[in-house]
PDB file of C-alpha atoms in Angstrom:
ATOM      1  CA  MET Y 456     -21.698  75.810  29.509  1.00 88.00           C
ATOM      2  CA  THR Y 457     -25.354  76.109  30.488  1.00 95.00           C
ATOM      3  CA  THR Y 458     -27.410  73.612  32.487  1.00 96.00           C
ATOM      4  CA  LEU Y 459     -30.861  73.181  30.967  1.00 97.00           C
ATOM      5  CA  GLU Y 460     -33.740  71.883  33.078  1.00 98.00           C
ATOM      6  CA  PHE Y 461     -36.958  70.244  31.930  1.00 98.00           C
ATOM      7  CA  LYS Y 462     -39.874  68.919  33.972  1.00 98.00           C
ATOM      8  CA  ILE Y 463     -43.067  67.027  33.199  1.00 98.00           C
ATOM      9  CA  GLU Y 464     -45.834  65.502  35.329  1.00 98.00           C
ATOM     10  CA  ILE Y 465     -46.902  62.004  34.342  1.00 98.00           C
ATOM     11  CA  ASN Y 466     -50.001  60.136  35.522  1.00 97.00           C
ATOM     12  CA  ALA Y 467     -48.183  56.850  36.094  1.00 97.00           C
ATOM     13  CA  PRO Y 468     -46.062  55.297  38.850  1.00 96.00           C
ATOM     14  CA  LYS Y 469     -42.341  55.997  38.722  1.00 97.00           C
ATOM     15  CA  GLU Y 470     -41.556  52.322  37.999  1.00 97.00           C
ATOM     16  CA  LYS Y 471     -43.581  52.569  34.768  1.00 97.00           C
ATOM     17  CA  VAL Y 472     -41.897  55.843  33.765  1.00 98.00           C
ATOM     18  CA  TRP Y 473     -38.451  54.361  34.518  1.00 98.00           C
ATOM     19  CA  ASP Y 474     -39.214  51.380  32.311  1.00 97.00           C
ATOM     20  CA  ILE Y 475     -40.353  53.654  29.468  1.00 97.00           C
ATOM     21  CA  LEU Y 476     -37.169  55.723  29.777  1.00 98.00           C
ATOM     22  CA  TRP Y 477     -34.663  52.861  29.754  1.00 97.00           C
ATOM     23  CA  ASN Y 478     -36.368  49.881  28.065  1.00 94.00           C
ATOM     24  CA  ASP Y 479     -34.755  49.385  24.657  1.00 92.00           C
ATOM     25  CA  ALA Y 480     -37.943  49.580  22.560  1.00 93.00           C
ATOM     26  CA  THR Y 481     -39.467  52.604  24.282  1.00 96.00           C
ATOM     27  CA  TYR Y 482     -36.108  54.390  24.586  1.00 95.00           C
ATOM     28  CA  LYS Y 483     -35.931  54.299  20.782  1.00 95.00           C
ATOM     29  CA  GLN Y 484     -39.429  55.778  20.576  1.00 96.00           C
ATOM     30  CA  TRP Y 485     -39.020  58.776  22.861  1.00 96.00           C
ATOM     31  CA  THR Y 486     -35.514  59.627  21.654  1.00 95.00           C
ATOM     32  CA  SER Y 487     -36.593  59.518  18.001  1.00 94.00           C
ATOM     33  CA  VAL Y 488     -37.235  63.270  18.247  1.00 95.00           C
ATOM     34  CA  PHE Y 489     -33.469  63.756  18.551  1.00 93.00           C
ATOM     35  CA  CYS Y 490     -32.522  61.274  15.817  1.00 90.00           C
ATOM     36  CA  GLU Y 491     -34.714  58.637  14.179  1.00 93.00           C
ATOM     37  CA  GLY Y 492     -33.317  55.186  14.928  1.00 93.00           C
ATOM     38  CA  ASN Y 493     -31.337  56.187  18.057  1.00 92.00           C
ATOM     39  CA  TYR Y 494     -30.305  53.325  20.299  1.00 94.00           C
ATOM     40  CA  VAL Y 495     -27.941  52.544  23.164  1.00 95.00           C
ATOM     41  CA  VAL Y 496     -25.320  49.885  23.832  1.00 95.00           C
ATOM     42  CA  SER Y 497     -24.836  49.249  27.552  1.00 95.00           C
ATOM     43  CA  ASP Y 498     -25.279  46.784  30.379  1.00 95.00           C
ATOM     44  CA  TRP Y 499     -27.065  49.610  32.290  1.00 95.00           C
ATOM     45  CA  LYS Y 500     -24.900  49.204  35.401  1.00 97.00           C
ATOM     46  CA  GLU Y 501     -23.561  52.126  37.420  1.00 97.00           C
ATOM     47  CA  GLY Y 502     -19.985  52.856  36.363  1.00 97.00           C
ATOM     48  CA  SER Y 503     -20.383  51.118  33.001  1.00 97.00           C
ATOM     49  CA  LYS Y 504     -19.811  52.606  29.598  1.00 96.00           C
ATOM     50  CA  ILE Y 505     -22.860  53.508  27.531  1.00 97.00           C
ATOM     51  CA  GLN Y 506     -22.890  54.398  23.862  1.00 96.00           C
ATOM     52  CA  PHE Y 507     -25.655  56.565  22.421  1.00 96.00           C
ATOM     53  CA  LEU Y 508     -25.722  55.770  18.703  1.00 96.00           C
ATOM     54  CA  SER Y 509     -27.482  56.713  15.481  1.00 95.00           C
ATOM     55  CA  PRO Y 510     -28.195  54.036  12.861  1.00 95.00           C
ATOM     56  CA  ILE Y 511     -24.982  55.003  11.006  1.00 95.00           C
ATOM     57  CA  GLY Y 512     -22.880  54.629  14.156  1.00 95.00           C
ATOM     58  CA  ASP Y 513     -22.418  58.269  15.076  1.00 95.00           C
ATOM     59  CA  GLY Y 514     -23.025  59.391  18.632  1.00 94.00           C
ATOM     60  CA  MET Y 515     -21.521  59.731  22.044  1.00 94.00           C
ATOM     61  CA  SER Y 516     -19.646  57.562  24.500  1.00 96.00           C
ATOM     62  CA  SER Y 517     -20.525  58.140  28.144  1.00 96.00           C
ATOM     63  CA  ILE Y 518     -20.534  56.410  31.505  1.00 98.00           C
ATOM     64  CA  ILE Y 519     -23.447  55.709  33.806  1.00 98.00           C
ATOM     65  CA  TYR Y 520     -22.207  58.000  36.543  1.00 98.00           C
ATOM     66  CA  LYS Y 521     -24.962  57.243  39.067  1.00 98.00           C
ATOM     67  CA  LYS Y 522     -27.987  54.955  39.016  1.00 98.00           C
ATOM     68  CA  ILE Y 523     -30.681  54.532  41.640  1.00 98.00           C
ATOM     69  CA  ASP Y 524     -33.375  52.273  40.211  1.00 97.00           C
ATOM     70  CA  TYR Y 525     -36.728  54.009  39.685  1.00 98.00           C
ATOM     71  CA  GLU Y 526     -35.353  57.314  41.024  1.00 98.00           C
ATOM     72  CA  TYR Y 527     -32.217  58.669  39.375  1.00 98.00           C
ATOM     73  CA  MET Y 528     -29.959  58.166  36.349  1.00 98.00           C
ATOM     74  CA  ALA Y 529     -26.905  60.288  35.563  1.00 98.00           C
ATOM     75  CA  PHE Y 530     -24.729  60.100  32.476  1.00 98.00           C
ATOM     76  CA  LYS Y 531     -21.311  61.691  32.154  1.00 97.00           C
ATOM     77  CA  HIS Y 532     -20.554  62.316  28.489  1.00 95.00           C
ATOM     78  CA  LEU Y 533     -16.984  61.668  27.392  1.00 94.00           C
ATOM     79  CA  ASN Y 534     -16.234  61.209  23.672  1.00 93.00           C
ATOM     80  CA  GLU Y 535     -17.714  61.483  20.239  1.00 93.00           C
ATOM     81  CA  ILE Y 536     -18.310  58.326  18.202  1.00 94.00           C
ATOM     82  CA  LYS Y 537     -18.051  58.309  14.395  1.00 94.00           C
ATOM     83  CA  LYS Y 538     -18.963  55.220  12.378  1.00 94.00           C
ATOM     84  CA  PHE Y 539     -18.977  53.059  15.547  1.00 94.00           C
ATOM     85  CA  LYS Y 540     -15.467  54.174  16.633  1.00 93.00           C
ATOM     86  CA  GLU Y 541     -14.625  56.389  19.588  1.00 90.00           C
ATOM     87  CA  MET Y 542     -12.773  59.430  18.365  1.00 88.00           C
ATOM     88  CA  PRO Y 543      -9.775  60.988  20.096  1.00 83.00           C
ATOM     89  CA  ALA Y 544     -10.531  64.218  21.915  1.00 81.00           C
ATOM     90  CA  ASP Y 545     -10.325  67.359  19.790  1.00 81.00           C
ATOM     91  CA  ASP Y 546     -11.104  71.012  20.510  1.00 80.00           C
ATOM     92  CA  THR Y 547     -14.848  70.510  19.892  1.00 79.00           C
ATOM     93  CA  THR Y 548     -15.039  67.440  22.122  1.00 80.00           C
ATOM     94  CA  LYS Y 549     -13.105  69.186  24.881  1.00 81.00           C
ATOM     95  CA  GLU Y 550     -15.869  71.834  24.947  1.00 82.00           C
ATOM     96  CA  TRP Y 551     -18.420  69.311  26.218  1.00 88.00           C
ATOM     97  CA  SER Y 552     -16.473  66.305  27.540  1.00 87.00           C
ATOM     98  CA  GLY Y 553     -17.425  65.749  31.170  1.00 88.00           C
ATOM     99  CA  THR Y 554     -20.895  67.258  30.821  1.00 93.00           C
ATOM    100  CA  MET Y 555     -23.750  65.645  32.701  1.00 97.00           C
ATOM    101  CA  GLU Y 556     -27.271  64.558  31.782  1.00 97.00           C
ATOM    102  CA  THR Y 557     -29.560  63.500  34.642  1.00 98.00           C
ATOM    103  CA  TYR Y 558     -33.076  62.150  35.114  1.00 98.00           C
ATOM    104  CA  ARG Y 559     -34.861  62.258  38.479  1.00 98.00           C
ATOM    105  CA  LEU Y 560     -38.239  60.663  39.199  1.00 98.00           C
ATOM    106  CA  THR Y 561     -40.362  61.499  42.241  1.00 98.00           C
ATOM    107  CA  GLU Y 562     -43.803  60.057  42.834  1.00 96.00           C
ATOM    108  CA  LYS Y 563     -46.724  61.212  44.916  1.00 93.00           C
ATOM    109  CA  ASN Y 564     -50.163  59.583  44.840  1.00 90.00           C
ATOM    110  CA  GLY Y 565     -49.455  57.697  41.613  1.00 86.00           C
ATOM    111  CA  GLN Y 566     -48.245  60.787  39.788  1.00 96.00           C
ATOM    112  CA  THR Y 567     -44.586  61.000  38.779  1.00 98.00           C
ATOM    113  CA  VAL Y 568     -42.596  64.156  38.228  1.00 98.00           C
ATOM    114  CA  LEU Y 569     -39.756  63.608  35.786  1.00 98.00           C
ATOM    115  CA  LYS Y 570     -36.993  66.223  35.935  1.00 98.00           C
ATOM    116  CA  ALA Y 571     -34.244  66.134  33.340  1.00 98.00           C
ATOM    117  CA  LYS Y 572     -31.128  68.290  33.426  1.00 98.00           C
ATOM    118  CA  MET Y 573     -28.373  68.506  30.875  1.00 96.00           C
ATOM    119  CA  ASP Y 574     -25.283  70.591  30.346  1.00 95.00           C
ATOM    120  CA  SER Y 575     -25.154  72.162  26.893  1.00 93.00           C
ATOM    121  CA  VAL Y 576     -22.730  74.241  24.908  1.00 89.00           C
ATOM    122  CA  GLU Y 577     -24.164  77.521  23.646  1.00 91.00           C
ATOM    123  CA  LYS Y 578     -24.765  76.456  20.036  1.00 89.00           C
ATOM    124  CA  TYR Y 579     -27.175  73.637  21.038  1.00 90.00           C
ATOM    125  CA  ILE Y 580     -29.263  75.446  23.668  1.00 94.00           C
ATOM    126  CA  ASP Y 581     -32.073  76.474  21.284  1.00 96.00           C
ATOM    127  CA  TYR Y 582     -32.187  72.980  19.776  1.00 95.00           C
ATOM    128  CA  PHE Y 583     -32.513  71.272  23.161  1.00 96.00           C
ATOM    129  CA  ASN Y 584     -34.999  73.844  24.486  1.00 97.00           C
ATOM    130  CA  THR Y 585     -37.219  73.010  21.501  1.00 96.00           C
ATOM    131  CA  THR Y 586     -36.603  69.263  21.203  1.00 96.00           C
ATOM    132  CA  PHE Y 587     -36.248  68.007  24.792  1.00 97.00           C
ATOM    133  CA  PRO Y 588     -39.837  68.938  25.808  1.00 98.00           C
ATOM    134  CA  LYS Y 589     -41.098  66.963  22.788  1.00 97.00           C
ATOM    135  CA  ALA Y 590     -39.113  63.932  23.971  1.00 97.00           C
ATOM    136  CA  LEU Y 591     -40.515  64.203  27.508  1.00 98.00           C
ATOM    137  CA  ASP Y 592     -44.021  64.546  26.092  1.00 97.00           C
ATOM    138  CA  LEU Y 593     -43.476  61.225  24.329  1.00 97.00           C
ATOM    139  CA  VAL Y 594     -42.321  59.666  27.626  1.00 98.00           C
ATOM    140  CA  LYS Y 595     -45.559  60.941  29.179  1.00 98.00           C
ATOM    141  CA  LYS Y 596     -47.738  59.530  26.385  1.00 97.00           C
ATOM    142  CA  LEU Y 597     -45.994  56.152  26.469  1.00 97.00           C
ATOM    143  CA  SER Y 598     -46.180  55.986  30.277  1.00 97.00           C
ATOM    144  CA  GLU Y 599     -49.845  56.918  30.373  1.00 96.00           C
ATOM    145  CA  GLY Y 600     -50.697  54.529  27.531  1.00 90.00           C
ATOM    146  CA  LYS Y 601     -51.934  57.268  25.180  1.00 69.00           C
TER     147      LYS Y 601
END
């Protein structure tokens, strides 16, 4: 398991960046680089389940491990979802079950630094190293109104 780290500076207050990250409409926009039509099902409360889903119902079931509004969000990934149903753990799932994905926002003088970290299995490292910066660039553009 490898922890990948990504960082971007955004010319917007952290409250605006937070809203872009987790608002339903803009979440769909910036995560479209991973899968067109991505969406989440959650009440967005710490400790609650969250499902990251594709339009055909495939994705991941996780929990909101830690949430500090406008500062920090951590997801602990648990199970795979196929056609809207959580799948029992198998050897592939066991490889990544329990991995973390975190987002930290710090602001200074109206500029926000967004740091994202995620645990990845070896076979997805190149994909995330290519795709995740594109997603964060979209967060930046949406937050800065470009």
